[in-house]
Coordinates of C-alpha atoms and ligand atoms in Angstrom, one line a residue:
Chain G
M1 CA -64.7 3.8 -48.9
T2 CA -63.3 1.3 -46.4
R3 CA -65.4 3.2 -43.9
V4 CA -68.6 2.5 -45.7
T5 CA -67.8 -1.2 -46.2
S6 CA -66.9 -1.5 -42.6
R7 CA -70.2 0.1 -41.6
L8 CA -72.0 -2.4 -43.8
N9 CA -70.1 -5.3 -42.3
G10 CA -70.9 -4.1 -38.9
L11 CA -74.6 -4.3 -39.7
D12 CA -74.7 -8.0 -39.1
F13 CA -77.6 -10.2 -38.5
Q14 CA -77.8 -9.7 -34.8
Q15 CA -77.9 -5.9 -35.2
A16 CA -80.5 -6.2 -37.9
V17 CA -82.9 -8.2 -35.7
V18 CA -83.7 -5.2 -33.5
Y19 CA -84.5 -3.0 -36.5
F20 CA -86.7 -5.6 -38.1
G21 CA -88.3 -6.7 -34.8
F22 CA -89.0 -3.0 -34.0
L23 CA -90.6 -2.4 -37.4
A24 CA -92.6 -5.6 -37.4
I25 CA -94.1 -5.1 -34.0
F26 CA -94.7 -1.5 -34.7
L27 CA -96.6 -2.3 -37.9
F28 CA -98.4 -5.1 -36.3
F29 CA -99.8 -2.9 -33.5
A30 CA -100.3 0.0 -35.8
V31 CA -102.7 -2.1 -37.9
T32 CA -104.4 -4.2 -35.3
L33 CA -104.6 -1.6 -32.6
Y34 CA -105.3 1.4 -34.8
D35 CA -108.8 1.8 -33.4
D36 CA -107.5 1.5 -29.9
G37 CA -105.3 4.6 -30.4
F38 CA -101.9 2.9 -30.7
L39 CA -100.8 5.4 -33.3
T40 CA -101.9 8.5 -31.6
Q41 CA -99.1 10.9 -30.7
R42 CA -100.2 10.8 -27.1
N43 CA -99.8 7.0 -26.9
L44 CA -96.4 7.0 -28.8
T45 CA -95.1 9.7 -26.5
N46 CA -96.3 7.7 -23.6
I47 CA -94.3 4.7 -24.7
V48 CA -91.1 6.8 -24.7
L49 CA -91.9 8.3 -21.3
Q50 CA -92.7 4.9 -19.8
T51 CA -89.5 3.3 -21.1
A52 CA -87.2 6.2 -20.0
P53 CA -86.0 4.5 -16.8
A54 CA -85.6 1.1 -18.5
T55 CA -83.6 2.7 -21.3
I56 CA -81.2 4.3 -18.8
M57 CA -80.8 1.0 -17.0
A58 CA -80.2 -0.7 -20.4
V59 CA -77.4 1.8 -21.2
G60 CA -75.6 0.9 -18.0
L61 CA -76.1 -2.8 -18.6
V62 CA -74.5 -2.6 -22.1
F63 CA -71.3 -1.6 -20.3
A64 CA -71.4 -4.4 -17.8
L65 CA -72.2 -7.1 -20.4
S66 CA -69.6 -5.7 -22.8
A67 CA -67.0 -6.1 -20.1
G68 CA -68.0 -9.7 -19.7
E69 CA -69.9 -9.1 -16.4
I70 CA -73.6 -9.0 -15.6
D71 CA -75.6 -7.0 -13.1
L72 CA -78.8 -8.6 -11.8
S73 CA -79.1 -6.2 -8.9
F74 CA -80.0 -3.0 -10.8
G75 CA -83.7 -3.4 -10.1
S76 CA -83.0 -3.3 -6.3
I77 CA -80.6 -0.4 -6.8
V78 CA -83.5 1.5 -8.4
A79 CA -85.6 1.1 -5.4
V80 CA -83.0 1.9 -2.8
S81 CA -81.9 5.0 -4.8
A82 CA -85.4 6.3 -5.3
L83 CA -86.3 5.8 -1.6
S84 CA -83.1 7.4 -0.4
C85 CA -83.7 10.4 -2.6
A86 CA -87.3 10.7 -1.5
V87 CA -86.4 10.5 2.1
I88 CA -83.7 13.2 1.7
L89 CA -86.0 15.4 -0.3
Q90 CA -88.4 15.5 2.7
D91 CA -86.0 17.6 4.7
Y92 CA -83.3 18.9 2.3
P93 CA -83.2 20.8 -1.0
L94 CA -83.1 19.2 -4.4
P95 CA -79.3 18.9 -5.0
F96 CA -78.9 16.8 -1.9
G97 CA -81.7 14.4 -2.9
V98 CA -80.2 14.0 -6.4
A99 CA -76.7 13.5 -5.1
V100 CA -77.8 10.9 -2.6
G101 CA -79.9 9.1 -5.1
L102 CA -77.1 8.9 -7.7
G103 CA -74.5 8.3 -5.0
V104 CA -76.3 5.4 -3.5
G105 CA -76.6 3.9 -7.0
M106 CA -72.9 4.3 -7.8
G107 CA -72.0 3.2 -4.3
I108 CA -73.9 -0.1 -4.5
G109 CA -72.4 -0.5 -8.0
A110 CA -68.9 0.0 -6.5
F111 CA -69.7 -2.6 -3.8
N112 CA -70.6 -5.1 -6.5
G113 CA -67.6 -4.0 -8.5
V114 CA -65.0 -4.4 -5.7
L115 CA -66.3 -8.0 -5.0
I116 CA -66.1 -8.8 -8.7
A117 CA -62.9 -7.0 -9.7
Y118 CA -60.7 -7.4 -6.7
L119 CA -62.1 -10.5 -4.8
K120 CA -62.6 -12.1 -8.3
L121 CA -66.0 -13.4 -7.5
P122 CA -68.3 -14.1 -10.4
S123 CA -70.6 -11.2 -11.1
F124 CA -73.6 -13.5 -11.7
L125 CA -73.4 -14.7 -8.1
V126 CA -72.4 -11.4 -6.5
T127 CA -75.3 -9.5 -8.1
L128 CA -77.7 -12.3 -7.5
A129 CA -76.9 -12.0 -3.8
T130 CA -76.9 -8.2 -3.8
M131 CA -80.2 -8.2 -5.7
G132 CA -81.8 -9.9 -2.7
L133 CA -79.8 -8.0 -0.2
F134 CA -80.8 -4.6 -1.5
A135 CA -84.4 -5.6 -2.2
G136 CA -84.6 -6.4 1.5
I137 CA -83.0 -3.2 2.5
A138 CA -85.4 -1.3 0.3
R139 CA -88.3 -3.0 2.1
S140 CA -87.0 -2.3 5.6
M141 CA -85.8 1.3 4.9
T142 CA -89.4 2.6 5.1
N143 CA -91.3 -0.4 6.4
L144 CA -92.8 -1.0 3.0
R145 CA -94.3 2.5 3.0
S146 CA -94.2 4.6 0.0
I147 CA -92.6 8.0 0.4
P148 CA -94.3 10.9 -1.5
V149 CA -92.1 13.4 -3.4
M150 CA -93.5 16.9 -3.0
N151 CA -90.5 18.8 -4.4
D152 CA -92.0 20.4 -7.6
T153 CA -88.7 21.3 -9.1
F154 CA -87.6 17.7 -8.7
T155 CA -90.8 16.2 -10.2
G156 CA -90.4 18.7 -13.0
I157 CA -86.8 17.9 -13.8
F158 CA -87.1 14.1 -13.4
G159 CA -90.7 13.6 -14.2
S160 CA -93.5 15.5 -15.7
G161 CA -91.7 18.7 -16.7
K162 CA -90.9 20.0 -20.2
L163 CA -88.1 22.0 -21.8
F164 CA -89.1 23.9 -25.0
S165 CA -92.1 21.6 -24.9
V166 CA -90.0 18.5 -25.0
P167 CA -90.9 16.2 -22.0
S168 CA -88.0 15.9 -19.5
L169 CA -88.0 12.1 -19.6
V170 CA -87.4 12.3 -23.4
I171 CA -84.5 14.6 -22.7
W172 CA -83.1 12.3 -20.1
T173 CA -83.4 9.4 -22.6
V174 CA -81.6 11.3 -25.3
I175 CA -78.8 12.5 -22.9
G176 CA -78.4 9.0 -21.4
V177 CA -78.1 7.3 -24.8
A178 CA -75.9 10.0 -26.4
V179 CA -73.4 10.1 -23.5
G180 CA -73.5 6.4 -23.2
H181 CA -72.9 5.9 -26.9
L182 CA -70.1 8.5 -27.0
I183 CA -68.2 6.8 -24.1
Y184 CA -68.8 3.4 -25.4
R185 CA -67.7 3.9 -29.0
H186 CA -65.4 6.9 -28.9
T187 CA -63.3 6.8 -25.8
R188 CA -60.3 4.8 -24.7
F189 CA -62.4 3.6 -21.7
G190 CA -65.0 2.2 -24.1
A191 CA -62.4 0.4 -26.1
H192 CA -61.0 -1.0 -22.9
V193 CA -64.4 -2.2 -21.8
L194 CA -64.8 -4.1 -25.1
A195 CA -61.3 -5.6 -24.9
T196 CA -61.8 -6.7 -21.3
G197 CA -65.0 -8.5 -22.2
D198 CA -63.5 -9.9 -25.4
N199 CA -60.3 -11.3 -24.1
P200 CA -59.3 -10.3 -20.5
R201 CA -55.9 -11.8 -20.8
A202 CA -55.1 -10.0 -24.0
A203 CA -56.4 -6.8 -22.4
Q204 CA -54.2 -7.4 -19.3
V205 CA -51.0 -8.0 -21.3
S206 CA -51.7 -4.9 -23.3
G207 CA -51.6 -2.8 -20.2
I208 CA -55.3 -2.3 -19.7
K209 CA -56.2 -2.3 -16.0
V210 CA -58.7 -5.0 -16.2
P211 CA -59.9 -5.0 -12.6
R212 CA -60.4 -1.2 -12.7
V213 CA -62.5 -1.6 -15.9
R214 CA -64.6 -4.2 -14.2
L215 CA -65.1 -1.9 -11.1
Y216 CA -66.0 1.0 -13.3
V217 CA -68.6 -0.8 -15.4
M218 CA -70.4 -2.0 -12.3
M219 CA -70.4 1.6 -11.0
I220 CA -71.8 2.8 -14.3
C221 CA -74.5 0.2 -14.1
G222 CA -75.3 1.2 -10.5
G223 CA -75.2 4.9 -11.4
C224 CA -77.6 4.4 -14.3
A225 CA -79.9 2.4 -12.0
G226 CA -79.8 5.3 -9.5
L227 CA -80.7 7.8 -12.3
A228 CA -83.6 5.4 -13.3
G229 CA -84.7 5.5 -9.7
L230 CA -84.8 9.3 -9.8
L231 CA -86.8 9.2 -13.0
Y232 CA -89.3 6.8 -11.4
A233 CA -89.6 9.0 -8.3
G234 CA -90.1 12.1 -10.4
R235 CA -92.7 10.6 -12.7
L236 CA -94.7 8.9 -10.0
Q237 CA -94.1 11.7 -7.4
A238 CA -93.3 9.0 -4.9
A239 CA -90.8 6.2 -4.2
K240 CA -91.6 2.7 -3.2
Y241 CA -89.7 -0.5 -2.6
T242 CA -91.4 -2.1 -5.7
L243 CA -89.8 0.3 -8.1
G244 CA -87.5 -1.5 -10.6
E245 CA -88.7 -4.8 -9.3
S246 CA -90.2 -5.9 -12.7
D247 CA -87.5 -4.4 -14.9
L248 CA -84.9 -7.1 -14.7
M249 CA -86.2 -9.3 -17.5
T250 CA -87.3 -6.4 -19.8
V251 CA -84.0 -4.6 -19.5
I252 CA -81.8 -7.7 -20.1
A253 CA -84.0 -8.6 -23.0
A254 CA -83.8 -5.1 -24.4
V255 CA -80.0 -5.1 -24.3
I256 CA -79.6 -8.6 -25.8
V257 CA -82.1 -7.9 -28.5
G258 CA -80.2 -4.7 -29.2
G259 CA -77.2 -6.6 -30.2
T260 CA -75.1 -6.8 -27.1
A261 CA -73.3 -10.1 -26.5
L262 CA -74.2 -11.9 -23.3
N263 CA -70.5 -12.9 -22.9
G264 CA -68.8 -9.7 -23.6
G265 CA -66.8 -7.9 -26.3
K266 CA -69.6 -6.7 -28.4
G267 CA -72.6 -4.4 -28.0
S268 CA -74.5 -1.3 -28.9
V269 CA -76.0 1.5 -26.9
I270 CA -78.2 2.6 -29.7
G271 CA -79.4 -1.0 -30.1
A272 CA -80.2 -1.0 -26.4
L273 CA -82.4 2.1 -26.9
L274 CA -84.2 0.4 -29.7
G275 CA -84.5 -2.8 -27.7
S276 CA -85.9 -0.9 -24.8
L277 CA -88.5 1.0 -27.0
L278 CA -89.4 -2.4 -28.5
M279 CA -90.2 -3.8 -25.1
G280 CA -92.1 -0.6 -24.2
M281 CA -94.2 -0.9 -27.4
L282 CA -94.9 -4.6 -26.5
N283 CA -96.1 -3.7 -23.0
N284 CA -98.2 -0.9 -24.4
G285 CA -99.7 -3.0 -27.2
L286 CA -100.6 -5.9 -24.9
I287 CA -102.3 -3.6 -22.5
L288 CA -104.3 -1.9 -25.3
M289 CA -105.3 -5.4 -26.5
N290 CA -107.0 -5.8 -23.2
L291 CA -105.2 -9.0 -22.3
K292 CA -105.4 -10.2 -18.7
V293 CA -102.2 -9.5 -16.8
S294 CA -101.4 -13.2 -16.7
D295 CA -101.9 -13.5 -20.4
Q296 CA -99.7 -10.3 -20.9
M297 CA -96.9 -12.0 -19.0
I298 CA -97.2 -15.2 -21.0
V299 CA -97.2 -13.4 -24.4
R300 CA -94.4 -11.0 -23.4
G301 CA -92.3 -13.9 -22.2
L302 CA -92.8 -15.8 -25.4
I303 CA -92.0 -12.8 -27.6
I304 CA -88.9 -12.0 -25.6
L305 CA -87.9 -15.7 -26.0
V306 CA -88.2 -15.5 -29.7
A307 CA -86.5 -12.2 -30.0
V308 CA -83.5 -13.3 -27.8
A309 CA -83.3 -16.6 -29.7
L310 CA -83.1 -14.7 -33.0
S311 CA -80.6 -12.2 -31.9
L312 CA -78.3 -14.8 -30.3
R313 CA -78.7 -17.3 -33.2
D314 CA -75.4 -16.9 -35.0
S315 CA -73.2 -16.1 -31.9
N316 CA -74.2 -19.5 -30.5
R317 CA -72.3 -21.4 -33.1
Chain Y
M1 CA -18.3 -2.9 -20.2
T2 CA -19.8 -6.1 -21.4
A3 CA -22.6 -5.8 -18.9
E4 CA -23.6 -2.5 -20.4
Q5 CA -24.0 -4.1 -23.8
N6 CA -26.4 -6.6 -22.5
V7 CA -29.9 -5.5 -23.2
L8 CA -31.3 -8.4 -21.2
S9 CA -29.6 -10.3 -18.5
L10 CA -31.2 -13.1 -16.6
T11 CA -29.5 -14.6 -13.6
N12 CA -30.4 -17.7 -11.8
I13 CA -34.1 -17.5 -12.6
H14 CA -36.4 -19.9 -10.8
K15 CA -40.1 -20.4 -11.3
A16 CA -42.4 -22.8 -9.6
F17 CA -46.2 -23.1 -9.9
G18 CA -47.2 -24.4 -6.6
G19 CA -45.1 -27.6 -6.4
V20 CA -44.3 -27.8 -10.1
V21 CA -40.9 -26.4 -11.0
A22 CA -41.2 -24.9 -14.4
I23 CA -37.8 -23.2 -14.6
Q24 CA -34.7 -24.1 -12.7
D25 CA -31.7 -21.8 -12.4
F26 CA -31.8 -20.2 -15.8
S27 CA -29.2 -17.6 -16.9
L28 CA -28.9 -15.8 -20.2
N29 CA -27.4 -12.6 -21.6
L30 CA -28.9 -11.0 -24.7
K31 CA -27.2 -8.2 -26.6
A32 CA -28.6 -5.6 -29.0
G33 CA -28.9 -7.0 -32.5
E34 CA -28.6 -10.5 -31.4
V35 CA -31.0 -13.3 -32.0
V36 CA -31.1 -16.1 -29.4
A37 CA -33.3 -19.2 -30.0
L38 CA -34.9 -21.0 -27.2
V39 CA -35.5 -24.6 -27.9
G40 CA -36.8 -27.6 -26.0
D41 CA -39.6 -30.2 -26.1
N42 CA -43.2 -29.4 -25.1
G43 CA -43.5 -28.4 -21.5
A44 CA -39.8 -27.6 -21.2
G45 CA -40.6 -24.2 -19.8
K46 CA -40.0 -22.0 -22.9
S47 CA -43.2 -20.0 -22.8
T48 CA -42.9 -19.7 -19.0
L49 CA -39.5 -18.1 -19.4
I50 CA -40.9 -15.6 -22.0
K51 CA -43.7 -14.7 -19.7
I52 CA -41.3 -14.1 -16.9
V53 CA -39.3 -11.6 -19.0
S54 CA -42.5 -9.9 -20.2
G55 CA -43.9 -9.5 -16.7
V56 CA -46.8 -11.9 -16.9
Y57 CA -45.2 -14.1 -14.2
T58 CA -42.9 -13.0 -11.5
P59 CA -40.0 -15.4 -11.0
T60 CA -39.8 -17.3 -7.7
S61 CA -36.2 -16.1 -7.4
G62 CA -33.4 -14.7 -9.6
S63 CA -32.8 -11.4 -11.2
I64 CA -33.7 -9.7 -14.4
E65 CA -31.6 -6.8 -15.6
L66 CA -32.5 -4.5 -18.5
D67 CA -29.7 -2.4 -19.9
G68 CA -27.7 -3.4 -16.8
E69 CA -30.4 -2.2 -14.4
E70 CA -32.2 -4.6 -12.1
T71 CA -35.9 -4.6 -12.9
S72 CA -38.9 -6.4 -11.6
F73 CA -42.0 -6.0 -13.7
S74 CA -45.2 -5.9 -11.7
D75 CA -47.2 -6.5 -14.8
A76 CA -47.0 -6.8 -18.6
S77 CA -47.6 -3.1 -19.1
S78 CA -44.5 -2.0 -17.2
A79 CA -42.4 -4.3 -19.4
R80 CA -44.1 -2.8 -22.5
S81 CA -43.3 0.7 -21.4
K82 CA -39.6 -0.3 -21.3
G83 CA -39.7 -1.3 -25.0
I84 CA -40.3 -5.0 -24.6
E85 CA -42.8 -6.5 -26.9
V86 CA -44.1 -10.1 -27.0
V87 CA -45.8 -12.3 -29.6
Y88 CA -47.5 -14.8 -27.3
Q89 CA -48.0 -18.4 -28.4
D90 CA -51.7 -18.0 -27.5
L91 CA -51.8 -14.8 -29.5
A92 CA -53.4 -12.3 -27.1
L93 CA -55.8 -10.7 -29.6
A94 CA -59.3 -9.5 -28.9
D95 CA -61.2 -11.6 -31.4
Q96 CA -64.4 -9.5 -31.8
Q97 CA -62.6 -6.2 -32.3
P98 CA -61.2 -4.9 -35.6
V99 CA -57.6 -5.2 -36.6
F100 CA -56.8 -1.6 -35.9
M101 CA -58.1 -1.7 -32.4
N102 CA -56.0 -4.7 -31.7
M103 CA -53.0 -3.0 -33.2
F104 CA -53.4 -0.2 -30.7
L105 CA -54.8 -2.2 -27.8
G106 CA -54.1 -0.4 -24.6
R107 CA -52.4 2.4 -26.5
E108 CA -55.3 3.8 -28.4
L109 CA -54.7 7.1 -30.2
T110 CA -56.9 10.0 -29.3
K111 CA -57.5 13.4 -30.9
P112 CA -58.0 16.9 -29.4
P113 CA -59.9 18.7 -28.1
F114 CA -62.0 16.1 -26.3
G115 CA -59.6 13.2 -26.2
L116 CA -61.9 11.0 -28.2
L117 CA -60.6 8.0 -30.1
D118 CA -58.9 8.8 -33.4
K119 CA -60.2 5.7 -35.2
D120 CA -59.4 7.1 -38.7
R121 CA -55.7 7.5 -37.8
M122 CA -55.5 4.1 -36.1
R123 CA -57.1 2.5 -39.1
R124 CA -54.7 4.3 -41.5
E125 CA -51.6 3.6 -39.6
S126 CA -52.6 -0.1 -39.1
Q127 CA -53.2 -0.4 -42.8
E128 CA -49.8 1.1 -43.6
L129 CA -48.2 -1.3 -41.1
V130 CA -49.7 -4.4 -42.5
D131 CA -49.0 -3.3 -46.0
E132 CA -45.4 -2.6 -45.2
L133 CA -45.0 -6.0 -43.6
D134 CA -47.1 -7.6 -46.4
V135 CA -49.6 -9.2 -44.0
R136 CA -52.5 -9.9 -46.4
I137 CA -55.8 -9.1 -44.7
P138 CA -59.0 -7.7 -46.3
S139 CA -58.7 -4.4 -44.4
A140 CA -57.6 -2.8 -41.2
S141 CA -61.3 -2.7 -40.2
S142 CA -61.8 -6.5 -40.5
T143 CA -62.7 -8.2 -37.3
I144 CA -60.0 -10.6 -36.0
S145 CA -62.4 -13.5 -35.9
Q146 CA -62.8 -13.3 -39.6
L147 CA -59.1 -13.8 -40.2
S148 CA -57.2 -17.0 -40.8
G149 CA -54.7 -18.3 -38.2
G150 CA -51.8 -17.1 -40.3
Q151 CA -53.3 -13.7 -40.7
R152 CA -53.9 -13.4 -37.0
Q153 CA -50.3 -14.4 -36.4
G154 CA -49.3 -11.7 -38.9
I155 CA -51.3 -9.1 -36.9
A156 CA -49.7 -10.1 -33.6
I157 CA -46.2 -9.9 -35.2
A158 CA -47.0 -6.6 -36.8
R159 CA -48.1 -5.2 -33.5
A160 CA -45.0 -6.3 -31.7
T161 CA -42.6 -5.0 -34.3
H162 CA -44.4 -1.7 -34.4
W163 CA -44.0 -1.0 -30.7
A164 CA -40.8 -2.8 -29.8
S165 CA -37.9 -0.5 -29.2
K166 CA -35.5 -2.7 -27.3
L167 CA -36.4 -6.4 -27.0
I168 CA -38.8 -8.6 -28.8
L169 CA -39.9 -12.0 -27.6
L170 CA -41.5 -14.3 -30.1
D171 CA -43.2 -17.6 -28.9
E172 CA -43.4 -19.9 -31.9
P173 CA -44.2 -17.0 -34.3
T174 CA -44.4 -19.1 -37.4
A175 CA -46.2 -22.2 -36.0
A176 CA -49.4 -21.4 -37.9
L177 CA -47.9 -20.1 -41.0
G178 CA -47.5 -21.4 -44.6
V179 CA -44.1 -21.6 -46.4
A180 CA -44.3 -18.1 -47.9
E181 CA -45.6 -16.5 -44.8
T182 CA -42.9 -18.1 -42.7
A183 CA -40.3 -16.8 -45.1
R184 CA -41.7 -13.3 -44.7
V185 CA -41.7 -13.5 -40.9
E186 CA -38.1 -14.6 -41.0
G187 CA -37.3 -11.7 -43.2
L188 CA -39.0 -9.5 -40.7
I189 CA -36.9 -10.9 -37.9
E190 CA -33.7 -10.2 -39.8
N191 CA -34.8 -6.6 -40.3
L192 CA -35.5 -6.2 -36.6
K193 CA -32.0 -7.6 -36.0
K194 CA -30.6 -5.0 -38.4
K195 CA -32.5 -2.3 -36.4
N196 CA -30.4 -3.5 -33.5
L197 CA -33.2 -5.0 -31.4
A198 CA -32.5 -7.9 -29.2
I199 CA -34.6 -10.9 -30.1
L200 CA -35.5 -14.1 -28.2
I201 CA -37.3 -16.6 -30.3
I202 CA -38.9 -19.9 -29.5
S203 CA -39.2 -22.4 -32.3
H204 CA -39.7 -26.1 -32.8
S205 CA -38.2 -25.9 -36.3
L206 CA -34.5 -26.5 -36.0
D207 CA -34.0 -25.4 -39.7
Q208 CA -35.5 -22.1 -38.8
V209 CA -33.4 -21.8 -35.6
F210 CA -30.3 -22.4 -37.6
R211 CA -31.3 -19.9 -40.2
L212 CA -32.1 -17.1 -37.8
S213 CA -30.2 -17.3 -34.6
D214 CA -26.8 -16.3 -33.4
R215 CA -27.0 -18.6 -30.4
I216 CA -29.2 -21.5 -29.3
C217 CA -30.3 -22.1 -25.8
V218 CA -31.6 -25.5 -24.8
L219 CA -34.1 -26.2 -22.1
R220 CA -35.2 -29.7 -20.9
R221 CA -37.9 -30.0 -18.2
G222 CA -37.1 -26.6 -16.8
Q223 CA -33.4 -27.2 -16.8
Q224 CA -31.0 -25.1 -18.8
I225 CA -28.9 -27.7 -20.7
G226 CA -26.6 -25.3 -22.4
I227 CA -26.0 -22.4 -24.8
R228 CA -24.3 -22.9 -28.1
E229 CA -23.1 -20.5 -30.8
T230 CA -25.1 -21.4 -33.9
A231 CA -22.1 -21.3 -36.1
K232 CA -20.2 -23.7 -34.0
T233 CA -22.8 -26.4 -33.5
D234 CA -25.0 -28.7 -35.6
K235 CA -28.4 -30.1 -35.5
N236 CA -27.3 -33.5 -34.1
E237 CA -25.8 -31.8 -31.0
I238 CA -28.9 -29.7 -30.4
V239 CA -31.2 -32.6 -30.8
S240 CA -29.3 -34.7 -28.4
M241 CA -29.3 -31.8 -25.9
I242 CA -33.1 -31.4 -26.3
T243 CA -33.8 -35.1 -25.9
G244 CA -31.1 -36.0 -23.5
V245 CA -30.1 -38.9 -25.7
A246 CA -26.5 -38.8 -26.7
Ligands
LIG401 N1 -49.9 -21.1 -15.1 C1 -49.4 -22.4 -14.9 N2 -49.7 -23.0 -13.8 C2 -49.1 -24.2 -13.5 N3 -48.3 -24.8 -14.3 C3 -47.9 -24.2 -15.4 C4 -48.4 -22.9 -15.8 N4 -47.8 -22.5 -16.9 C5 -47.0 -23.5 -17.3 N5 -47.0 -24.5 -16.4 C6 -46.2 -25.7 -16.4 O1 -44.8 -25.4 -16.6 C7 -44.2 -26.3 -17.6 C8 -43.7 -25.5 -18.7 O2 -44.7 -25.0 -19.5 P1 -44.4 -24.0 -20.8 O3 -45.7 -23.6 -21.3 O4 -43.4 -23.0 -20.4 O5 -43.8 -25.1 -21.8 P2 -43.3 -24.8 -23.3 O6 -41.8 -25.1 -23.2 O7 -43.6 -23.5 -23.8 O8 -44.0 -25.9 -24.1 P3 -44.6 -25.9 -25.6 O9 -43.5 -26.2 -26.6 O10 -45.6 -27.0 -25.6 O11 -45.2 -24.6 -25.8 C9 -45.3 -27.3 -18.0 O12 -45.1 -28.5 -17.2 C10 -46.6 -26.7 -17.6 O13 -47.5 -27.6 -17.2
LIG402 MG1 -44.9 -22.8 -25.2

């Protein structure tokens, strides 16, 4: 009984925004773009496939934001991880490529994390700097060239493959969200992340190792970006420095709309998934509407603005 | 022999924040089952002293002995693991988390086989605890930010009493409370005393101090003015010690 009421209390306005927004936009496109094939199974699957990397990044970002930090560098991490993986796959077998791709992501996350947790620098500035730093490194790594990924097993597992006729990118999305949700809601670490973002002093005097939590969330963020890089490389069968470049705004918006507080202590992995799907639907619909790229950007920006304003409305008081 | 009876023994504690001396040469012994009140005006150094004992601050010099053993707490969790609990003046609750997560903050219960959080048990035990202490809150699942100041204070006190096994430090525990709630907290403190815990309480209410304490220790601008046995002093003496006006 108390459980039920607590669940209902938990379903507050911010959480509800993502559900209503999701439904509203879905219905809007379903009606207006019916003739353009928005509702076809192929198009809907496509949306999920296209948002898979962003969803994985969003899961990572939920952890960083919930701990009261932010990561602006994950887009650059995506590129560096994907490129490193692609380069390794040219000469070495699959496990090496995957390990390097994920390792680079977590490594950069750890670099961010050490600066934030132990040198006590603000994460906004640290990751603003490393965003530029690693974007530059991604460009210089391969002299702006794109690196093809020929390893069929790799492109199967991380891109176009299927398991029991379920596309692998859907499987990655489900795994990423399920594992993220489990850690976030049902482990001591998850509880410590929330406490750290909520009241770091209270967390500290309660024996939570606050700096370590901060380091770990940045590593999770980096690791998720690394995985997103692998998914891009698998789907596009190539890696390029531009990967992840345009995901910053979408992913942050997805996470905020999904009910995660910008200043820590509160969030939802499931919400981030819905937020990410919502952004994907938006992209897809605007393309089907045949809007010019510039108009797409304007409309997307405006809708994100409205969505974020709605979902932050009552926490701003 | 007497040294062994001292749960806490502070000797010549000094604390400076940069150039500001917050505590000068403070010494105090605290026995099991004893309530010592720490009084003094705002900024006298009372909270600082409590934070030194709980490991939040390290003293610039001086020694802290727990059960006769010299200790230096590197952080608050090492003090906690030795059975010291604190109710901080500024509360130390995580506002956006539910009551039961705060009750178990840093000591969350898990269940086999995967070591996942046992939220049901934490909720149940928290509910029992607040019921037992008569802290009136909607439920153990309520978010802290939905509670009144007094309810929050009740949660902080319930948490400390639940976990303390040796020494409990209370920094103005009834400052935000109404008359009935204050009486309940005072009853609670008397119960802890009966359970043979050592208690150090900061309070600005001299009535309360005289009701609860065995001894009163006065601080003025970081200096220890003196310690009196409550039974052998009166308010006038304490007031003049606090203010420095004879
Ligand atoms: N972290 C800190 N850094 C610098 N100075 C501090 C710090 N904490 C306390 N002080 C100073 O130490 C002195 C004692 O402060 P403290 O908080 O211990 O006072 P208090 O006796 O608890 O007062 P109150 O009754 O108002 O709670 C004050 O002058 C205060 O400015
Ligand atoms: Mg104080």
